[in-house]
mmCIF file of C-alpha atoms in Angstrom:
data_model
loop_
_atom_site.group_PDB
_atom_site.id
_atom_site.type_symbol
_atom_site.label_atom_id
_atom_site.label_comp_id
_atom_site.label_asym_id
_atom_site.label_seq_id
_atom_site.Cartn_x
_atom_site.Cartn_y
_atom_site.Cartn_z
ATOM 1 C CA MET A 27 -0.029 0.139 0.157
ATOM 2 C CA ASN A 28 1.455 3.554 -0.749
ATOM 3 C CA ARG A 29 2.099 5.697 1.829
ATOM 4 C CA ILE A 30 -0.513 8.238 1.205
ATOM 5 C CA GLN A 31 -3.107 5.728 1.633
ATOM 6 C CA SER A 32 -1.762 4.368 4.999
ATOM 7 C CA LYS A 33 -1.847 7.898 6.138
ATOM 8 C CA LEU A 34 -5.342 8.498 5.340
ATOM 9 C CA GLN A 35 -6.602 5.220 7.381
ATOM 10 C CA GLU A 36 -5.297 6.294 10.401
ATOM 11 C CA ASN A 37 -7.777 7.896 12.414
ATOM 12 C CA LYS A 38 -7.040 11.544 12.820
ATOM 13 C CA LYS A 39 -7.234 14.734 11.336
ATOM 14 C CA LEU A 40 -3.897 14.908 8.590
ATOM 15 C CA LEU A 41 -1.984 18.118 8.636
ATOM 16 C CA SER A 42 0.148 18.296 5.363
ATOM 17 C CA ILE A 43 2.638 21.277 4.707
ATOM 18 C CA TYR A 44 3.660 22.752 1.212
ATOM 19 C CA PHE A 45 6.698 24.472 1.119
ATOM 20 C CA THR A 46 9.261 25.408 -2.151
ATOM 21 C CA ALA A 47 12.131 23.184 -2.455
ATOM 22 C CA GLY A 48 15.437 25.262 -2.451
ATOM 23 C CA TYR A 49 13.599 28.276 -0.381
ATOM 24 C CA PRO A 50 14.957 30.098 1.350
ATOM 25 C CA ASN A 51 18.257 28.459 0.785
ATOM 26 C CA ILE A 52 19.332 26.037 -1.939
ATOM 27 C CA ASP A 53 20.200 23.345 0.891
ATOM 28 C CA ASP A 54 17.415 23.985 2.564
ATOM 29 C CA THR A 55 14.753 21.442 1.243
ATOM 30 C CA VAL A 56 16.001 17.989 3.390
ATOM 31 C CA PRO A 57 16.007 19.871 6.401
ATOM 32 C CA ILE A 58 13.102 21.418 6.782
ATOM 33 C CA ILE A 59 11.305 18.019 5.672
ATOM 34 C CA GLN A 60 12.919 16.279 8.628
ATOM 35 C CA ASP A 61 11.995 19.042 11.040
ATOM 36 C CA LEU A 62 8.351 19.132 9.668
ATOM 37 C CA GLU A 63 7.756 15.116 10.230
ATOM 38 C CA LYS A 64 9.628 15.627 13.533
ATOM 39 C CA ASN A 65 7.525 17.925 14.731
ATOM 40 C CA GLY A 66 4.013 16.031 14.148
ATOM 41 C CA VAL A 67 3.314 16.964 10.303
ATOM 42 C CA ASP A 68 1.613 13.974 8.743
ATOM 43 C CA MET A 69 2.649 14.639 4.403
ATOM 44 C CA ILE A 70 4.707 17.060 2.939
ATOM 45 C CA GLU A 71 3.958 18.712 -0.521
ATOM 46 C CA ILE A 72 7.632 19.794 -1.995
ATOM 47 C CA GLY A 73 6.608 22.418 -4.281
ATOM 48 C CA LEU A 74 9.044 21.916 -7.593
ATOM 49 C CA PRO A 75 9.466 25.959 -8.782
ATOM 50 C CA PHE A 76 8.334 26.651 -12.013
ATOM 51 C CA SER A 77 8.878 29.677 -13.754
ATOM 52 C CA ASP A 78 4.885 30.750 -14.421
ATOM 53 C CA PRO A 79 2.923 28.963 -11.283
ATOM 54 C CA LEU A 80 -0.488 30.043 -12.316
ATOM 55 C CA ALA A 81 -2.218 28.573 -9.399
ATOM 56 C CA ASP A 82 -0.002 29.928 -6.568
ATOM 57 C CA GLY A 83 -0.857 33.345 -5.029
ATOM 58 C CA PRO A 84 1.770 35.658 -4.702
ATOM 59 C CA THR A 85 4.081 34.405 -1.564
ATOM 60 C CA ILE A 86 4.105 31.149 -3.453
ATOM 61 C CA GLN A 87 5.199 32.694 -6.891
ATOM 62 C CA ASP A 88 7.721 34.232 -5.331
ATOM 63 C CA SER A 89 9.677 31.607 -3.226
ATOM 64 C CA SER A 90 9.244 29.939 -6.826
ATOM 65 C CA THR A 91 11.205 32.739 -7.703
ATOM 66 C CA ALA A 92 13.587 32.877 -5.141
ATOM 67 C CA ALA A 93 14.255 29.118 -5.668
ATOM 68 C CA LEU A 94 15.000 29.185 -9.386
ATOM 69 C CA LYS A 95 17.379 32.143 -8.827
ATOM 70 C CA ASN A 96 19.229 30.027 -6.035
ATOM 71 C CA GLY A 97 19.820 26.816 -8.837
ATOM 72 C CA MET A 98 16.658 24.679 -8.268
ATOM 73 C CA THR A 99 15.978 22.344 -10.896
ATOM 74 C CA SER A 100 14.476 18.876 -11.159
ATOM 75 C CA GLU A 101 17.826 17.299 -11.272
ATOM 76 C CA VAL A 102 18.760 19.182 -7.947
ATOM 77 C CA LEU A 103 15.732 18.096 -6.187
ATOM 78 C CA PHE A 104 16.118 14.522 -7.131
ATOM 79 C CA ASN A 105 19.531 14.654 -5.634
ATOM 80 C CA GLN A 106 18.906 16.558 -3.066
ATOM 81 C CA LEU A 107 16.380 13.821 -1.946
ATOM 82 C CA LYS A 108 18.462 10.404 -2.891
ATOM 83 C CA ASP A 109 18.715 9.422 0.836
ATOM 84 C CA ILE A 110 15.267 10.797 2.063
ATOM 85 C CA ARG A 111 13.762 7.773 3.124
ATOM 86 C CA LYS A 112 16.816 6.946 5.593
ATOM 87 C CA THR A 113 15.535 9.681 7.983
ATOM 88 C CA VAL A 114 11.610 10.197 6.948
ATOM 89 C CA SER A 115 8.524 7.779 6.711
ATOM 90 C CA ILE A 116 5.664 10.084 6.200
ATOM 91 C CA PRO A 117 3.901 10.658 2.573
ATOM 92 C CA LEU A 118 6.305 12.962 0.244
ATOM 93 C CA ILE A 119 4.565 14.796 -2.345
ATOM 94 C CA ILE A 120 6.060 16.355 -5.222
ATOM 95 C CA MET A 121 4.066 19.534 -5.977
ATOM 96 C CA GLY A 122 4.727 21.237 -9.479
ATOM 97 C CA TYR A 123 3.526 22.102 -13.296
ATOM 98 C CA PHE A 124 3.224 19.827 -16.194
ATOM 99 C CA ASN A 125 6.304 21.427 -18.031
ATOM 100 C CA PRO A 126 9.086 20.541 -16.206
ATOM 101 C CA MET A 127 7.982 16.888 -16.210
ATOM 102 C CA PHE A 128 7.277 16.627 -19.425
ATOM 103 C CA GLN A 129 10.959 18.292 -20.464
ATOM 104 C CA TYR A 130 12.370 15.303 -18.032
ATOM 105 C CA GLY A 131 10.237 12.843 -19.876
ATOM 106 C CA VAL A 132 7.078 11.356 -17.896
ATOM 107 C CA GLU A 133 7.907 7.870 -17.448
ATOM 108 C CA ALA A 134 11.695 9.249 -16.545
ATOM 109 C CA PHE A 135 10.036 11.262 -13.781
ATOM 110 C CA CYS A 136 7.789 8.867 -12.472
ATOM 111 C CA LYS A 137 10.644 6.496 -12.621
ATOM 112 C CA LYS A 138 13.101 8.806 -10.305
ATOM 113 C CA CYS A 139 10.386 9.333 -8.546
ATOM 114 C CA GLN A 140 9.945 5.940 -6.864
ATOM 115 C CA GLU A 141 13.500 5.128 -6.864
ATOM 116 C CA LEU A 142 13.944 8.030 -4.183
ATOM 117 C CA GLY A 143 10.511 7.130 -2.597
ATOM 118 C CA ILE A 144 8.173 9.999 -3.664
ATOM 119 C CA ASP A 145 4.438 8.857 -3.069
ATOM 120 C CA GLY A 146 2.900 10.829 -5.256
ATOM 121 C CA LEU A 147 2.347 14.238 -7.514
ATOM 122 C CA ILE A 148 -0.395 17.103 -7.587
ATOM 123 C CA ILE A 149 -0.047 18.878 -11.284
ATOM 124 C CA PRO A 150 -2.452 21.805 -10.895
ATOM 125 C CA ASP A 151 -1.970 22.543 -15.099
ATOM 126 C CA LEU A 152 -2.820 18.456 -15.991
ATOM 127 C CA PRO A 153 -6.153 17.959 -17.082
ATOM 128 C CA VAL A 154 -7.564 14.874 -15.666
ATOM 129 C CA ASP A 155 -8.885 13.642 -19.016
ATOM 130 C CA VAL A 156 -5.673 13.880 -20.597
ATOM 131 C CA TYR A 157 -4.174 12.198 -17.668
ATOM 132 C CA HIS A 158 -6.493 9.647 -17.595
ATOM 133 C CA GLU A 159 -5.950 8.899 -21.321
ATOM 134 C CA ASN A 160 -2.030 9.141 -21.429
ATOM 135 C CA TYR A 161 -0.071 8.944 -18.178
ATOM 136 C CA GLN A 162 -2.082 7.260 -15.800
ATOM 137 C CA SER A 163 -0.737 3.953 -16.345
ATOM 138 C CA ILE A 164 2.627 5.269 -16.689
ATOM 139 C CA PHE A 165 1.582 6.739 -12.878
ATOM 140 C CA GLU A 166 0.234 3.298 -11.738
ATOM 141 C CA LYS A 167 3.611 1.463 -12.815
ATOM 142 C CA TYR A 168 5.611 3.306 -10.908
ATOM 143 C CA GLY A 169 3.267 3.380 -8.151
ATOM 144 C CA LEU A 170 2.345 7.043 -7.794
ATOM 145 C CA ILE A 171 -0.982 8.589 -6.716
ATOM 146 C CA ASN A 172 -1.706 11.441 -8.993
ATOM 147 C CA VAL A 173 -3.871 13.860 -6.610
ATOM 148 C CA PHE A 174 -6.682 16.212 -8.674
ATOM 149 C CA LEU A 175 -8.075 19.367 -7.497
ATOM 150 C CA ILE A 176 -11.575 20.172 -7.471
ATOM 151 C CA THR A 177 -12.842 24.085 -6.611
ATOM 152 C CA PRO A 178 -16.210 25.402 -6.039
ATOM 153 C CA GLN A 179 -17.481 25.859 -9.361
ATOM 154 C CA THR A 180 -16.332 21.990 -9.994
ATOM 155 C CA SER A 181 -19.302 20.162 -11.557
ATOM 156 C CA ASP A 182 -20.750 17.281 -9.683
ATOM 157 C CA GLU A 183 -20.213 14.908 -12.750
ATOM 158 C CA ARG A 184 -16.397 16.370 -12.922
ATOM 159 C CA ILE A 185 -16.032 15.489 -9.004
ATOM 160 C CA ARG A 186 -17.591 11.746 -9.675
ATOM 161 C CA TYR A 187 -15.080 11.757 -12.660
ATOM 162 C CA ILE A 188 -12.132 12.526 -11.060
ATOM 163 C CA ASP A 189 -12.980 10.528 -7.732
ATOM 164 C CA SER A 190 -13.763 7.358 -10.074
ATOM 165 C CA ILE A 191 -9.967 7.423 -11.388
ATOM 166 C CA SER A 192 -8.457 8.543 -8.156
ATOM 167 C CA ASN A 193 -6.581 6.202 -5.291
ATOM 168 C CA GLY A 194 -5.515 8.661 -2.603
ATOM 169 C CA PHE A 195 -7.174 11.657 -1.447
ATOM 170 C CA ILE A 196 -9.325 14.807 -3.254
ATOM 171 C CA TYR A 197 -7.743 18.338 -2.953
ATOM 172 C CA MET A 198 -10.722 20.473 -2.146
ATOM 173 C CA VAL A 199 -9.319 24.021 -3.219
ATOM 174 C CA SER A 200 -11.301 26.218 -0.855
ATOM 175 C CA SER A 201 -12.524 29.072 -3.187
ATOM 176 C CA ALA A 202 -12.080 30.038 -6.525
ATOM 177 C CA SER A 203 -8.689 32.360 -6.527
ATOM 178 C CA THR A 204 -5.017 31.521 -6.256
ATOM 179 C CA THR A 205 -3.637 30.258 -2.657
ATOM 180 C CA GLY A 206 -2.686 32.720 -0.231
ATOM 181 C CA ALA A 207 -3.480 32.423 3.654
ATOM 182 C CA LYS A 208 -6.870 33.776 4.917
ATOM 183 C CA SER A 209 -8.243 34.750 8.079
ATOM 184 C CA GLY A 210 -11.374 32.341 8.005
ATOM 185 C CA PHE A 211 -14.025 30.514 6.122
ATOM 186 C CA GLY A 212 -17.397 32.163 5.639
ATOM 187 C CA ASP A 213 -20.916 30.341 5.013
ATOM 188 C CA GLU A 214 -20.284 30.024 1.261
ATOM 189 C CA GLN A 215 -17.071 27.900 1.463
ATOM 190 C CA THR A 216 -18.601 26.090 4.371
ATOM 191 C CA GLU A 217 -21.742 24.946 2.361
ATOM 192 C CA TYR A 218 -19.242 23.946 -0.309
ATOM 193 C CA PHE A 219 -17.446 21.751 2.308
ATOM 194 C CA GLU A 220 -20.460 20.100 3.716
ATOM 195 C CA ARG A 221 -21.924 19.939 0.365
ATOM 196 C CA ILE A 222 -18.797 17.549 -1.007
ATOM 197 C CA ALA A 223 -18.936 15.942 2.531
ATOM 198 C CA LYS A 224 -22.570 14.974 1.760
ATOM 199 C CA MET A 225 -21.464 13.797 -1.667
ATOM 200 C CA ASN A 226 -19.921 10.251 -0.056
ATOM 201 C CA LEU A 227 -17.153 10.101 -2.270
ATOM 202 C CA LYS A 228 -14.667 6.787 -2.015
ATOM 203 C CA ASN A 229 -11.816 8.947 -1.835
ATOM 204 C CA PRO A 230 -11.020 11.243 1.392
ATOM 205 C CA GLN A 231 -10.836 15.042 0.862
ATOM 206 C CA VAL A 232 -8.463 17.177 2.179
ATOM 207 C CA ILE A 233 -8.748 20.930 1.999
ATOM 208 C CA GLY A 234 -6.201 23.200 0.736
ATOM 209 C CA PHE A 235 -5.722 27.299 0.252
ATOM 210 C CA GLY A 236 -6.624 30.064 2.928
ATOM 211 C CA ILE A 237 -6.058 27.842 6.005
ATOM 212 C CA SER A 238 -3.352 29.545 7.878
ATOM 213 C CA ASN A 239 -4.051 28.859 11.871
ATOM 214 C CA ASN A 240 -5.358 26.494 14.350
ATOM 215 C CA ASP A 241 -8.872 28.099 13.551
ATOM 216 C CA THR A 242 -8.600 27.674 9.495
ATOM 217 C CA PHE A 243 -7.135 24.094 9.954
ATOM 218 C CA THR A 244 -9.933 23.510 12.696
ATOM 219 C CA GLN A 245 -12.807 24.833 10.689
ATOM 220 C CA ALA A 246 -11.443 22.969 7.383
ATOM 221 C CA THR A 247 -11.159 19.134 8.980
ATOM 222 C CA LYS A 248 -14.590 19.588 10.298
ATOM 223 C CA HIS A 249 -15.589 18.715 7.137
ATOM 224 C CA ALA A 250 -12.506 17.133 5.923
ATOM 225 C CA LYS A 251 -9.768 14.628 6.448
ATOM 226 C CA GLY A 252 -7.152 16.838 6.724
ATOM 227 C CA ALA A 253 -5.767 20.325 5.594
ATOM 228 C CA ILE A 254 -2.832 21.750 3.712
ATOM 229 C CA ILE A 255 -1.060 25.128 4.710
ATOM 230 C CA GLY A 256 0.869 26.381 1.862
ATOM 231 C CA SER A 257 1.406 30.395 2.251
ATOM 232 C CA ALA A 258 1.470 30.959 5.822
ATOM 233 C CA PHE A 259 4.227 28.412 5.849
ATOM 234 C CA VAL A 260 6.292 29.817 3.443
ATOM 235 C CA LYS A 261 5.834 33.168 4.869
ATOM 236 C CA PHE A 262 6.557 31.924 8.252
ATOM 237 C CA LEU A 263 9.892 30.516 6.856
ATOM 238 C CA LYS A 264 10.595 33.506 4.653
ATOM 239 C CA ALA A 265 10.327 35.746 8.323
ATOM 240 C CA ASN A 266 11.897 33.049 10.790
ATOM 241 C CA GLY A 267 14.071 30.921 8.490
ATOM 242 C CA PRO A 268 13.900 26.696 9.215
ATOM 243 C CA LYS A 269 15.017 26.946 12.288
ATOM 244 C CA ALA A 270 11.514 28.021 13.932
ATOM 245 C CA ILE A 271 9.712 25.038 12.364
ATOM 246 C CA LYS A 272 8.641 23.785 15.624
ATOM 247 C CA ASP A 273 7.006 26.870 16.778
ATOM 248 C CA PHE A 274 4.872 27.019 13.613
ATOM 249 C CA VAL A 275 3.614 23.920 13.462
ATOM 250 C CA HIS A 276 2.952 23.237 17.177
ATOM 251 C CA SER A 277 0.611 26.646 16.576
ATOM 252 C CA ILE A 278 -1.244 25.001 14.209
ATOM 253 C CA LEU A 279 -1.461 21.515 16.265
ATOM 254 C CA LYS A 280 -2.080 23.116 19.678
#
């Protein structure tokens, strides 16, 4: 069983943290992953920086730009992660855009992920039907879970299609905007969370976008299996550096 699937079976609400590989400094990737696990994070999304990150808000865009300037590439990331499974056991997911994976070679990229112990990929700009028709067999060959995003605008029909070809979790985007921390969720978002929960999908849902503190984490996980924090953590890293990770995680899980 894939590590993501095992983690989803645990009787707890899950905290997943996103950060950009190679940020704030090129060599911070592995220490950040190790510290996040040590302090109780359940899953980690490692952002592969890209020059045109359409789904990301300004905080993550800025971190991508900085990481690229630092010299981060697919090859550098793979080299950094070559021994990661000697020290880290929680699920690791690479989140990135399709172009760098396509340039690397989709099968070669997936094979490398399997060798390193990566459990899944999140590719916001890879349409679900293109994946289903052209790439699903490759992902399955290398034991990788592909995680799809849904938004409040995604039709029920589309959600059920995504659910039918998924085998991990569904990434529920909390709003129709780009990523970024918010202070709380309104009635409209809460109704959306409840509506999806009532669909009884076979894959659990994890909510992302707009989660930044204990309150929003608690609100989101009332209706879903877990929540993802990205922008708020990247901002924290910029302000405090990787050495203060314990403070951030404990403020969410208090």
